C-alpha angles and dihedrals in degrees: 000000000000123000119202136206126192117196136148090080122131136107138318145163119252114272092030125102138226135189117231117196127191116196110210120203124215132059096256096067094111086066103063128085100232128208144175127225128188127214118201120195099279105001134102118260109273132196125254110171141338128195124202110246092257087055081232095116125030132171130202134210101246092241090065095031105133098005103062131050133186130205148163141224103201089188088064102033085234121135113193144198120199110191124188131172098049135215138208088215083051089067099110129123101273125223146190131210143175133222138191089211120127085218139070091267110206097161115097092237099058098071124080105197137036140188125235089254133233139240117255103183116179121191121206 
């Protein structure tokens, strides 16, 4: 069982960044592939960005491509996204999941566990 918090949301202006974290509980969480989703009002739940268990390999989503990264501090079971050069259209509930899966996962059902989310909210 793995239990995840999100945290590091808020509000900002475009073009601004912001660091999302998300602290992962167990003793098993260096062996999950972790990645982070993102909900806008009235739209599915979309991928951003995975990273392998070892933090060696990671994939984006192209829209985030170059402006988002997403790491992970094994040590401290926290996955993060820092995300610079921000969007309006970037503004969702964020969310980050883990997934026993040897790939990167981007699909919704490959992931086992997910945070609450958290607000992202970008003002033009």
């Amino acid at each position: 069982q793995v239990q995840l918090v999100e945290s590091g949301g808020g509000l900002v202006q475009a073009g601004g960044s912001l660091r999302l974290s998300c602290a992962a509980s167990g003793r098993t969480f260096s062996s999950y592939a972790m990645g982070w989703f993102r909900q806008a009002p009235g739209k599915e739940r979309e991928f951003v960005a995975a990273i392998s268990w070892i933090g060696g390999f990671t994939r984006y989503a192209d829209s985030v491509k170059g402006r988002f990264t997403i790491s992970r501090d094994n040590a401290k079971n926290t996955v993060y996204l820092q995300m610079n050069s921000l969007k309006p259209e970037d503004m969702a509930v964020y969310y980050c999941a883990a997934s026993r899966a040897a790939t990167l996962p981007t699909r919704l059902d490959e992931y086992a566990y997910w945070g609450q989310g958290i607000q992202v909210t970008v003002s033009s």
